[in-house]
mmCIF file of C-alpha atoms and ligand atoms in Angstrom:
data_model
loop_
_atom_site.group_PDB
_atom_site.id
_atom_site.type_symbol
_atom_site.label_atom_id
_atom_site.label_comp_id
_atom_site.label_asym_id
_atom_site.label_seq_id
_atom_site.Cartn_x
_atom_site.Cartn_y
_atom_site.Cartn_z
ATOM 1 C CA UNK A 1 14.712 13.615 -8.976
ATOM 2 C CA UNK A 2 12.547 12.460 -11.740
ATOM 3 C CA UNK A 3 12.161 8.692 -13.043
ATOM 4 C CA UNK A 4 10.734 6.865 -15.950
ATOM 5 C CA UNK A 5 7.686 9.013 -17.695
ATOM 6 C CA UNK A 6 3.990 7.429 -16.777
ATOM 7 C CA UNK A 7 1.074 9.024 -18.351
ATOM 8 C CA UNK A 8 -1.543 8.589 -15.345
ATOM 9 C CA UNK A 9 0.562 8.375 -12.571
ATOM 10 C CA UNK A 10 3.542 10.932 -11.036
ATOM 11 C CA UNK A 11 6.842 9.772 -9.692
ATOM 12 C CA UNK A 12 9.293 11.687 -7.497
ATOM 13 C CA UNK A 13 12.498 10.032 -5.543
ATOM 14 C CA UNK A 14 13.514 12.203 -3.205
ATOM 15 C CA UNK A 15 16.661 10.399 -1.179
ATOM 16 C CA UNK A 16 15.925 6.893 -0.305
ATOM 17 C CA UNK A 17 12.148 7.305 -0.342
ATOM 18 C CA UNK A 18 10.089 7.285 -3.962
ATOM 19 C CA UNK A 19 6.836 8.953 -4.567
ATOM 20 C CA UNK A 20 4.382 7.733 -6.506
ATOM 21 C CA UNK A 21 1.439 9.960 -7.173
ATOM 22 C CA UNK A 22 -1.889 8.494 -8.914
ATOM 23 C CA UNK A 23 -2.773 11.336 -10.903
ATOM 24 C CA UNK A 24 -5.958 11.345 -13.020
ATOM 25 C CA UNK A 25 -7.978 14.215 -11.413
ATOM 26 C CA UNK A 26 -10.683 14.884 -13.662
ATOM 27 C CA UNK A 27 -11.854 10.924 -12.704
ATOM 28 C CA UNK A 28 -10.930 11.386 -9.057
ATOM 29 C CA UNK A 29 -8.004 8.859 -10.022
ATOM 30 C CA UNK A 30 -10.463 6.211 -10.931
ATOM 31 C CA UNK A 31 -8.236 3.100 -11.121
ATOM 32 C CA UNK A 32 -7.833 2.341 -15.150
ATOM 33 C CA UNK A 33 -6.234 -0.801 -16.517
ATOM 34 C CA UNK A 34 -3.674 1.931 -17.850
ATOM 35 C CA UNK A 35 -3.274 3.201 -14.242
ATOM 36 C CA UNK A 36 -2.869 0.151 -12.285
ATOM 37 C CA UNK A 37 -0.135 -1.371 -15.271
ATOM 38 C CA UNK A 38 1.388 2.048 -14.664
ATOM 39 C CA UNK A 39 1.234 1.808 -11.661
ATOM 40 C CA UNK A 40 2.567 -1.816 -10.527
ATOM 41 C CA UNK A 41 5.338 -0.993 -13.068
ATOM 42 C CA UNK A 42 6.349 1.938 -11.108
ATOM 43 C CA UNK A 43 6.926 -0.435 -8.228
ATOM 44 C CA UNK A 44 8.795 -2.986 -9.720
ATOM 45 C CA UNK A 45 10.644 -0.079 -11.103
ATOM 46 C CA UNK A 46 11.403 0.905 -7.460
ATOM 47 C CA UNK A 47 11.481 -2.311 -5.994
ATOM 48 C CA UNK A 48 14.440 -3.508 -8.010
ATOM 49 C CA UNK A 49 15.993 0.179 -7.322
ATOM 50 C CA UNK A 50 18.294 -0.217 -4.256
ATOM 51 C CA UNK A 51 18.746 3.241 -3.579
ATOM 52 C CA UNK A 52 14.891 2.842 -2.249
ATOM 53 C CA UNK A 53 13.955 1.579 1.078
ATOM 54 C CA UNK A 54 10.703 2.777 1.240
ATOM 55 C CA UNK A 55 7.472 3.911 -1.435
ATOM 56 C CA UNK A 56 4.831 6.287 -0.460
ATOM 57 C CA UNK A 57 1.446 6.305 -2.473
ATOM 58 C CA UNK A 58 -0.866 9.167 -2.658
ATOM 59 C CA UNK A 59 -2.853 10.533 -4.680
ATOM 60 C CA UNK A 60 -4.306 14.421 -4.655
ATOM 61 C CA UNK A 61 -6.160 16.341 -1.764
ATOM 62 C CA UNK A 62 -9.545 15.732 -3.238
ATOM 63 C CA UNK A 63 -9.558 12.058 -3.877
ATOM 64 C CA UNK A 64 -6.776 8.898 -3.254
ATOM 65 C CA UNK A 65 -9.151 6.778 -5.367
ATOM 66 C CA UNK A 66 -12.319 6.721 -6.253
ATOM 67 C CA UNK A 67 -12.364 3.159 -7.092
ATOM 68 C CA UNK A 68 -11.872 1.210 -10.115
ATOM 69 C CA UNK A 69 -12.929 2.966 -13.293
ATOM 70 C CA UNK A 70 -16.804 2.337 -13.542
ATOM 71 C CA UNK A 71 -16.681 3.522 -17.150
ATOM 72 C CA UNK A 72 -14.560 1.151 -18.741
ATOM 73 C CA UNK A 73 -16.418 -2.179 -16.696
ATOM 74 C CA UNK A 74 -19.623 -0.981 -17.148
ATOM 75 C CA UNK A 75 -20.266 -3.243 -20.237
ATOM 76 C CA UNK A 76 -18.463 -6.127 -19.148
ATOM 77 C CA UNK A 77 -19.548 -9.716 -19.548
ATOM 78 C CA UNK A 78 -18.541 -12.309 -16.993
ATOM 79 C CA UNK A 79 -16.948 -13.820 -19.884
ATOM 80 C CA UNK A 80 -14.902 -10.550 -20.764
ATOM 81 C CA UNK A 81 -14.079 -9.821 -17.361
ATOM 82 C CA UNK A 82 -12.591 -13.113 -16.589
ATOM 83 C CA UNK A 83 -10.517 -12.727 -19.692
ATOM 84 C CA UNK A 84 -9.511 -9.627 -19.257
ATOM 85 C CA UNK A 85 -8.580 -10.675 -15.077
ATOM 86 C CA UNK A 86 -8.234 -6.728 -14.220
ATOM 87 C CA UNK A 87 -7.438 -7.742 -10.616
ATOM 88 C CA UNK A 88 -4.643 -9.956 -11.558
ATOM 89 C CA UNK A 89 -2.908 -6.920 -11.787
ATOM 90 C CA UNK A 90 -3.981 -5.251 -9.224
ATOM 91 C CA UNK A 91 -2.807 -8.521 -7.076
ATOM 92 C CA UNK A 92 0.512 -7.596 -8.104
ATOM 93 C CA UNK A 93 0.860 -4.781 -5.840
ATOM 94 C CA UNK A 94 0.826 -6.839 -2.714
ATOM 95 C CA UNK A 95 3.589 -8.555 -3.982
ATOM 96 C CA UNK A 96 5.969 -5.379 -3.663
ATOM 97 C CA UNK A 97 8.673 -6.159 -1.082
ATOM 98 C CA UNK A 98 9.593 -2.727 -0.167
ATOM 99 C CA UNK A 99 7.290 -1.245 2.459
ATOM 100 C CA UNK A 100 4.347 1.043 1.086
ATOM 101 C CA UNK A 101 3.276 3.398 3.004
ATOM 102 C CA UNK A 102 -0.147 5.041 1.525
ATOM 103 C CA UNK A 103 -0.874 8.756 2.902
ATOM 104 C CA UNK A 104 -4.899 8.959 1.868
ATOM 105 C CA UNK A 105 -6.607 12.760 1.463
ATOM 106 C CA UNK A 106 -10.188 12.414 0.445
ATOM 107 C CA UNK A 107 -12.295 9.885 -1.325
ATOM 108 C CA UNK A 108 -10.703 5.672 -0.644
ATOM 109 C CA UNK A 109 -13.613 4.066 -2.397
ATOM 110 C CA UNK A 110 -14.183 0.741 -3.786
ATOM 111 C CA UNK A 111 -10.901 -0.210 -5.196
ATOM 112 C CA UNK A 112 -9.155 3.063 -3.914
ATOM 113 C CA UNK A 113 -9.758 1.586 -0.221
ATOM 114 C CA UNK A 114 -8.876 -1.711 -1.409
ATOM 115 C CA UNK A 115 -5.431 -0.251 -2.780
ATOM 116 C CA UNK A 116 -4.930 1.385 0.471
ATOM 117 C CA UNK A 117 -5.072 -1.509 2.441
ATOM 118 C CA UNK A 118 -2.684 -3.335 0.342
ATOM 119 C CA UNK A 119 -0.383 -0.850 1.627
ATOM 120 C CA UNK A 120 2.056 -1.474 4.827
ATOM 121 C CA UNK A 121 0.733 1.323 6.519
ATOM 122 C CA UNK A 122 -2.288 3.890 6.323
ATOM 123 C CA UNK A 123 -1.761 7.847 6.983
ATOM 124 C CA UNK A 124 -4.665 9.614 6.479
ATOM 125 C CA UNK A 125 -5.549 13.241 6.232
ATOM 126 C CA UNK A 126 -8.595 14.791 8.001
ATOM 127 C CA UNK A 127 -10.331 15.054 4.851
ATOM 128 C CA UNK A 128 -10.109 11.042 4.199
ATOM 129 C CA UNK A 129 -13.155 9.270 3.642
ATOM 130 C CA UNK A 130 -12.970 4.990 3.476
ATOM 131 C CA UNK A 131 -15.886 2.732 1.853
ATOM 132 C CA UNK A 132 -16.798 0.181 -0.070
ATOM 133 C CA UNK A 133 -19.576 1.563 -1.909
ATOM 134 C CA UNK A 134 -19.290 -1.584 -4.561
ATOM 135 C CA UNK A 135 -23.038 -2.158 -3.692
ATOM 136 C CA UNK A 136 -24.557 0.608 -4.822
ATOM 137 C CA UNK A 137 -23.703 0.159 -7.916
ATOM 138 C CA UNK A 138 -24.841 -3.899 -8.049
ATOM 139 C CA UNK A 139 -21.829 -5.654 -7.310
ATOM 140 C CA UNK A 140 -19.305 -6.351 -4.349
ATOM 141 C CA UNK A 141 -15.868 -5.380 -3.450
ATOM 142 C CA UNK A 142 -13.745 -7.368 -5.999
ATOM 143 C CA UNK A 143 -9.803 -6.631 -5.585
ATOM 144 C CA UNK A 144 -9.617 -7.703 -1.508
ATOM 145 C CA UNK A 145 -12.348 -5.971 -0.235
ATOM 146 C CA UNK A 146 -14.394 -8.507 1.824
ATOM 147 C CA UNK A 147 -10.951 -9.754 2.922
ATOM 148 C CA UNK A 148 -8.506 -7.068 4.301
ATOM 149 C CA UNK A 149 -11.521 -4.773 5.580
ATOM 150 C CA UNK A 150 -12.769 -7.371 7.610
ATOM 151 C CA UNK A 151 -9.370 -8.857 9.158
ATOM 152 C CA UNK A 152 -8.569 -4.650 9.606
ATOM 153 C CA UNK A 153 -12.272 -4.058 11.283
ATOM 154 C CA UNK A 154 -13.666 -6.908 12.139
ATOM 155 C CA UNK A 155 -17.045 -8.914 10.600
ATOM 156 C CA UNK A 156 -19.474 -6.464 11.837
ATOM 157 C CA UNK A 157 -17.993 -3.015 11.098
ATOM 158 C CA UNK A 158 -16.730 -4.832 7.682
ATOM 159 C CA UNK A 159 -20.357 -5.837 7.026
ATOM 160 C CA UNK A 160 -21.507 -2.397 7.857
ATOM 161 C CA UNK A 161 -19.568 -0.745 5.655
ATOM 162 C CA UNK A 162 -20.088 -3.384 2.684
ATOM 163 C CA UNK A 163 -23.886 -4.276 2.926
ATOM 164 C CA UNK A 164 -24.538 -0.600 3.125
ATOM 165 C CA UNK A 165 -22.048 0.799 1.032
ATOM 166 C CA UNK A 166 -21.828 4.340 3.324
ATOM 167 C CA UNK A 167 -17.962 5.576 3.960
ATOM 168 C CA UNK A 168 -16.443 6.515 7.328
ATOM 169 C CA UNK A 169 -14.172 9.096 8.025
ATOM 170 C CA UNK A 170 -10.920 9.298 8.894
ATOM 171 C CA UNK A 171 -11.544 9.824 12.086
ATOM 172 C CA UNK A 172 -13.544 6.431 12.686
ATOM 173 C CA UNK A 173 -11.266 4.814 10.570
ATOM 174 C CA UNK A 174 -8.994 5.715 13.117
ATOM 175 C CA UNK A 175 -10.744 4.190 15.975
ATOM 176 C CA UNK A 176 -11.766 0.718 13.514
ATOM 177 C CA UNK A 177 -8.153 0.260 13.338
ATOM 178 C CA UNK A 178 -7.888 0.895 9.475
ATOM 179 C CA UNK A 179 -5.338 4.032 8.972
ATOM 180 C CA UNK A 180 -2.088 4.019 11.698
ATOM 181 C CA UNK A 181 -3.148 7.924 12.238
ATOM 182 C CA UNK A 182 -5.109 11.150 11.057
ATOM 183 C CA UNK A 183 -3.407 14.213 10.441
ATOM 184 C CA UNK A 184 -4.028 18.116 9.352
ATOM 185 C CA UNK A 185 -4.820 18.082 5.328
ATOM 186 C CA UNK A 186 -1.579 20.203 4.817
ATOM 187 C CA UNK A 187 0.892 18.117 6.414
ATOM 188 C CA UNK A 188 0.142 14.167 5.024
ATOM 189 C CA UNK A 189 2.763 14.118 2.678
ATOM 190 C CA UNK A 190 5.159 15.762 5.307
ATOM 191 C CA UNK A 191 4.239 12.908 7.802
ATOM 192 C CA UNK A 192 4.006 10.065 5.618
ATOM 193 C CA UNK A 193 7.653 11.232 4.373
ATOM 194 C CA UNK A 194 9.076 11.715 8.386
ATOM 195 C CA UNK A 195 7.414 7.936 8.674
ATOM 196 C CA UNK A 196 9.244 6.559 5.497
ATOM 197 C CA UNK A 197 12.632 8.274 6.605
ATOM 198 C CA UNK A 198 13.000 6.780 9.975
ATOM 199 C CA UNK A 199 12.336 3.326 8.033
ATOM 200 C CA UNK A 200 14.357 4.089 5.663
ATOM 201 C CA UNK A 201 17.255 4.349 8.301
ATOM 202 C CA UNK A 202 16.876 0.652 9.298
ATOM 203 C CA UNK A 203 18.399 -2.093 7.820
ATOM 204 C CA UNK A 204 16.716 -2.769 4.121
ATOM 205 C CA UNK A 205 17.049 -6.198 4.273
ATOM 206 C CA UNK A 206 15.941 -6.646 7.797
ATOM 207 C CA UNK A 207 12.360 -4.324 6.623
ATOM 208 C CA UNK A 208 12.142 -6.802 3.697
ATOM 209 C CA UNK A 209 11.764 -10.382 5.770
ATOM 210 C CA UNK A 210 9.885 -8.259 8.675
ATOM 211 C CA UNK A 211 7.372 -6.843 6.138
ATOM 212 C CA UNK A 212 7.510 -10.864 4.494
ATOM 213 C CA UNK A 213 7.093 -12.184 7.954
ATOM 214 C CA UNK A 214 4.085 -9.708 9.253
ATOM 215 C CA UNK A 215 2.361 -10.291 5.941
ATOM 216 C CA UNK A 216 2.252 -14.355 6.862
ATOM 217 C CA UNK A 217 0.014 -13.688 9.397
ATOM 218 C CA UNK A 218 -3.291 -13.468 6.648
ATOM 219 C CA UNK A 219 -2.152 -17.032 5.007
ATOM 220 C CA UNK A 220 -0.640 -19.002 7.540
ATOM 221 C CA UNK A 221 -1.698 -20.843 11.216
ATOM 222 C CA UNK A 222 0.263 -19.358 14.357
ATOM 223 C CA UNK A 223 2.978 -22.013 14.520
ATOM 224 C CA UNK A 224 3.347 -22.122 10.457
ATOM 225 C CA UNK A 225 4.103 -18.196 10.722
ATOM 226 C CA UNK A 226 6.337 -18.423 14.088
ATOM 227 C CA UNK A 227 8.487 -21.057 12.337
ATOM 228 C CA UNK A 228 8.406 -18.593 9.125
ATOM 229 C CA UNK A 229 9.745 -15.898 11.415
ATOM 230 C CA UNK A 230 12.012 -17.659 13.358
ATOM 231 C CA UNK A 231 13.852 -18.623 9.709
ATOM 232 C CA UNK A 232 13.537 -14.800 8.741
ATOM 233 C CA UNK A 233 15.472 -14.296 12.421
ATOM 234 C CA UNK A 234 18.139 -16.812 11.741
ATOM 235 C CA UNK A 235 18.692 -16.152 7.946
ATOM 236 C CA UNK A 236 19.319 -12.054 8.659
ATOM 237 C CA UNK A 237 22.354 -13.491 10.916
ATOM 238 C CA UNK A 238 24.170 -13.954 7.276
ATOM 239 C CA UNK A 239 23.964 -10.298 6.475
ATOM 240 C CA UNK A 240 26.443 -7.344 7.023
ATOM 241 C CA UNK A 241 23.543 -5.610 8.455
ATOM 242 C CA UNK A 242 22.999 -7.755 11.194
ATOM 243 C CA UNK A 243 27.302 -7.488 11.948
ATOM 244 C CA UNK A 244 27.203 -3.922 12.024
ATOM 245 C CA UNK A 245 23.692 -2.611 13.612
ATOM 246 C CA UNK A 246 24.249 -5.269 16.928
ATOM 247 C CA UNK A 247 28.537 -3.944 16.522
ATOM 248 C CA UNK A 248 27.361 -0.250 16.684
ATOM 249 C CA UNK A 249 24.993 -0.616 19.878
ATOM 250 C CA UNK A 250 28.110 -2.420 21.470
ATOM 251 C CA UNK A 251 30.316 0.990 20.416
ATOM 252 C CA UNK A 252 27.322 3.171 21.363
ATOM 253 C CA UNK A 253 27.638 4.762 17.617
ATOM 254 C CA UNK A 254 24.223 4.835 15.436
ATOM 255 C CA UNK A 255 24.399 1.892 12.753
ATOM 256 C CA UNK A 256 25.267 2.147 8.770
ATOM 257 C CA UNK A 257 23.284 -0.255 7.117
ATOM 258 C CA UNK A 258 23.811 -0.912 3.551
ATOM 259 C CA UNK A 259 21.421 -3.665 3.001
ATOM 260 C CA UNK A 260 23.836 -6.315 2.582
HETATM 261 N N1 CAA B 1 -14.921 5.365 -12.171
HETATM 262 C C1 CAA B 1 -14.982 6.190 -13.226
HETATM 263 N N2 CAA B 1 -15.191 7.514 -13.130
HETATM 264 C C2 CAA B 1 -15.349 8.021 -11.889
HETATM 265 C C3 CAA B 1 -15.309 7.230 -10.743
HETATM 266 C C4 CAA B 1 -15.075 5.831 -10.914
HETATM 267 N N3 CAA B 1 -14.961 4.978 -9.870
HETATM 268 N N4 CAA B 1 -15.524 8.001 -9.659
HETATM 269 C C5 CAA B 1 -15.677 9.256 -10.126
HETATM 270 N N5 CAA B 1 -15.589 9.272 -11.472
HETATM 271 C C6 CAA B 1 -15.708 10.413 -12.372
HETATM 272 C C7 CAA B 1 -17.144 10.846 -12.504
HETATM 273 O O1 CAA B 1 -17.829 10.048 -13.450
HETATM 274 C C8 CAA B 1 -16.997 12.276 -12.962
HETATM 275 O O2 CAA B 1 -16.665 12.255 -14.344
HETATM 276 P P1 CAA B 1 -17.435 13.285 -15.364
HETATM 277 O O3 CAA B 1 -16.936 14.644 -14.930
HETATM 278 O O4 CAA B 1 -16.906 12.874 -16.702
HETATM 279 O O5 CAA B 1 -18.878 13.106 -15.143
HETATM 280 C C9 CAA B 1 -15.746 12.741 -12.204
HETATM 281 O O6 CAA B 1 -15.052 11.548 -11.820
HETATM 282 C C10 CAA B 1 -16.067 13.511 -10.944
HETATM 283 O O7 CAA B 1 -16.967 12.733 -10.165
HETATM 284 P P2 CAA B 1 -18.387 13.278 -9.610
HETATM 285 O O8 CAA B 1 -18.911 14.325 -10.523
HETATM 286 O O9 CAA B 1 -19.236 12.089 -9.332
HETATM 287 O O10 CAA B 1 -17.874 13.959 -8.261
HETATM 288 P P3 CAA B 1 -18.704 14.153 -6.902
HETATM 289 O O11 CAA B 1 -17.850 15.042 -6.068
HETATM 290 O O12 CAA B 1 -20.098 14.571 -7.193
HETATM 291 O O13 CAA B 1 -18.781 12.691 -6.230
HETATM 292 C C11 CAA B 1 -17.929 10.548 -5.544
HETATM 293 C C12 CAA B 1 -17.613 12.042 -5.828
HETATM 294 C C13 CAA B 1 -18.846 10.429 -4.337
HETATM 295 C C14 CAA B 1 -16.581 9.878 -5.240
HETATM 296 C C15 CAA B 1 -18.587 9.924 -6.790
HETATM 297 O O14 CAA B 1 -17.796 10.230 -7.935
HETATM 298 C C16 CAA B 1 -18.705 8.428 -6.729
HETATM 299 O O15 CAA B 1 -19.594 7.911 -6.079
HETATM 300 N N6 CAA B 1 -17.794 7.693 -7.439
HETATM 301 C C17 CAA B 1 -17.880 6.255 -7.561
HETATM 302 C C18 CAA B 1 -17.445 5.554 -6.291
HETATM 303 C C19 CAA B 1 -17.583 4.063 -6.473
HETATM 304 O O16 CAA B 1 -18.666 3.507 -6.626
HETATM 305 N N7 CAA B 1 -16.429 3.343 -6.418
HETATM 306 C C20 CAA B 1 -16.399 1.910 -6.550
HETATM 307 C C21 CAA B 1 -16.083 1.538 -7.973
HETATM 308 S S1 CAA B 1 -16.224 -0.212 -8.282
HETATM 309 C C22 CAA B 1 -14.815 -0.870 -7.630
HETATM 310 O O17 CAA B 1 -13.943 -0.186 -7.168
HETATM 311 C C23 CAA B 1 -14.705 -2.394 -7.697
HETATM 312 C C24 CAA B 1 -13.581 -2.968 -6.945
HETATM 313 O O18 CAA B 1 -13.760 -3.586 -5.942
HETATM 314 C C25 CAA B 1 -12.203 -2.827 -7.452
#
């Protein structure tokens, strides 16, 4: 089933799991202001959608991103930049309550690896190739970078990668702990899809305060975030889900959740 029309960006719903696809493939989906306002509007679109429970992002089998799009900051200012506050945008993704999963074939540079890991979960095809290649060019990672690499790898692979600007492949992304698992080129969208349906069987609203809850972890002590979950816990005890998924172990039956 087809949505609203974007101009640099595909969308596909296909039961309770939307698609979006980042689709600029003569600049390797190079992450345009046009693009990334596309693109957080496609998620609010399917974040307010209750039909979906869970969002894949890819993008095509030669590149998920190549980054942000070096041609239009090129001439910037520090003035113009700060006006313009591209990454404000860009924050706006993380703020997606329905679980994202990202399935990643080829290049994840600069701000396409940043994107990635503001996804829920990583799949990544053989072909998938992570960096931060920001230096090269004369600046730094500037939409999470520094941040989510390092609490995903750790200070020394993070600086690595960073200070020398070289990718890693899927495979060692694998073994730094940045992508859940690698798979065969021709099967990532199969997989990421098989991954979004079982979610997509659980309770919606229970997803939505475990994904809140999980995400507390990067902003909050220990006990601040066990006291956030243990509200989570207690508030999900007010929901029809809750009734019938602990009802349908009791009756040995599988559980309807409706998200209520
Ligand atoms: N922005 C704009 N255009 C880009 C782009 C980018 N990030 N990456 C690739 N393109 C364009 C190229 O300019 C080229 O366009 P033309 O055909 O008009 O010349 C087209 O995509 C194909 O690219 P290449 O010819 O370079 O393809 P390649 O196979 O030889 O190399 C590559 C592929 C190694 C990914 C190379 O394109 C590359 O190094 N890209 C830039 C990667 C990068 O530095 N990303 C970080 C950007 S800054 C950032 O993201 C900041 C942040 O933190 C948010």
């Amino acid at each position: 089933m087809m949505t609203m029309t974007y101009k640099t960006i595909l969308t596909e719903i296909e039961g309770n799991i939307a698609i979006i696809r980042l689709n600029r493939p003569k600049a390797l989906n190079a992450l345009s202001h046009e693009l990334m306002g596309e693109l957080v509007e496609a998620l609010n679109e399917f974040d307010r959608d209750d039909k979906i429970r869970v969002i894949i992002l890819t993008g095509s089998d030669r590149a998920f991103a190549a980054g942000a799009d070096i041609k239009e900051m090129a001439d910037e200012n520090t003035v113009s930049i700060m006006l313009k506050d591209q990454f404000a945008t860009w924050d706006r993704v993380r703020h997606t309550k329905k679980p994202i999963i990202a399935a990643v074939a080829g290049y994840a540079l600069g701000g396409g690896c940043e994107l990635a890991m503001t996804c829920d979960i990583i799949i990544a095809a053989e072909s998938a190739q992570f960096g931060q290649p920001e230096i090269s060019i004369g600046v730094i990672p500037g939409a999470g970078g520094t941040q989510r690499l390092t609490r995903a790898v750790g200070k020394y692979k993070a600086m690595e990668m960073i200070l020398t600007g070289r990718p890693i492949t899927a495979g060692e992304a694998l073994r730094a702990g940045l992508v859940n698992k690698v798979v065969a080129n021709e099967v990532l969208l199969d997989e990421a899809k098989a991954l979004a349906e079982e979610i997509a069987k659980k309770s919606p609203i229970a997803v939505r305060l475990a994904k809140e809850a999980i995400l507390k972890v990067f902003d909050t002590s220990i006990s601040e975030g066990l006291e956030f979950e243990r509200k989570n816990f207690y508030m999900l005890f007010s929901s029809e889900d809750q009734k019938e998924g602990m009802k349908a172990f009791i009756e040995k039956r599988p559980a309807a959740f409706t998200g209520r």
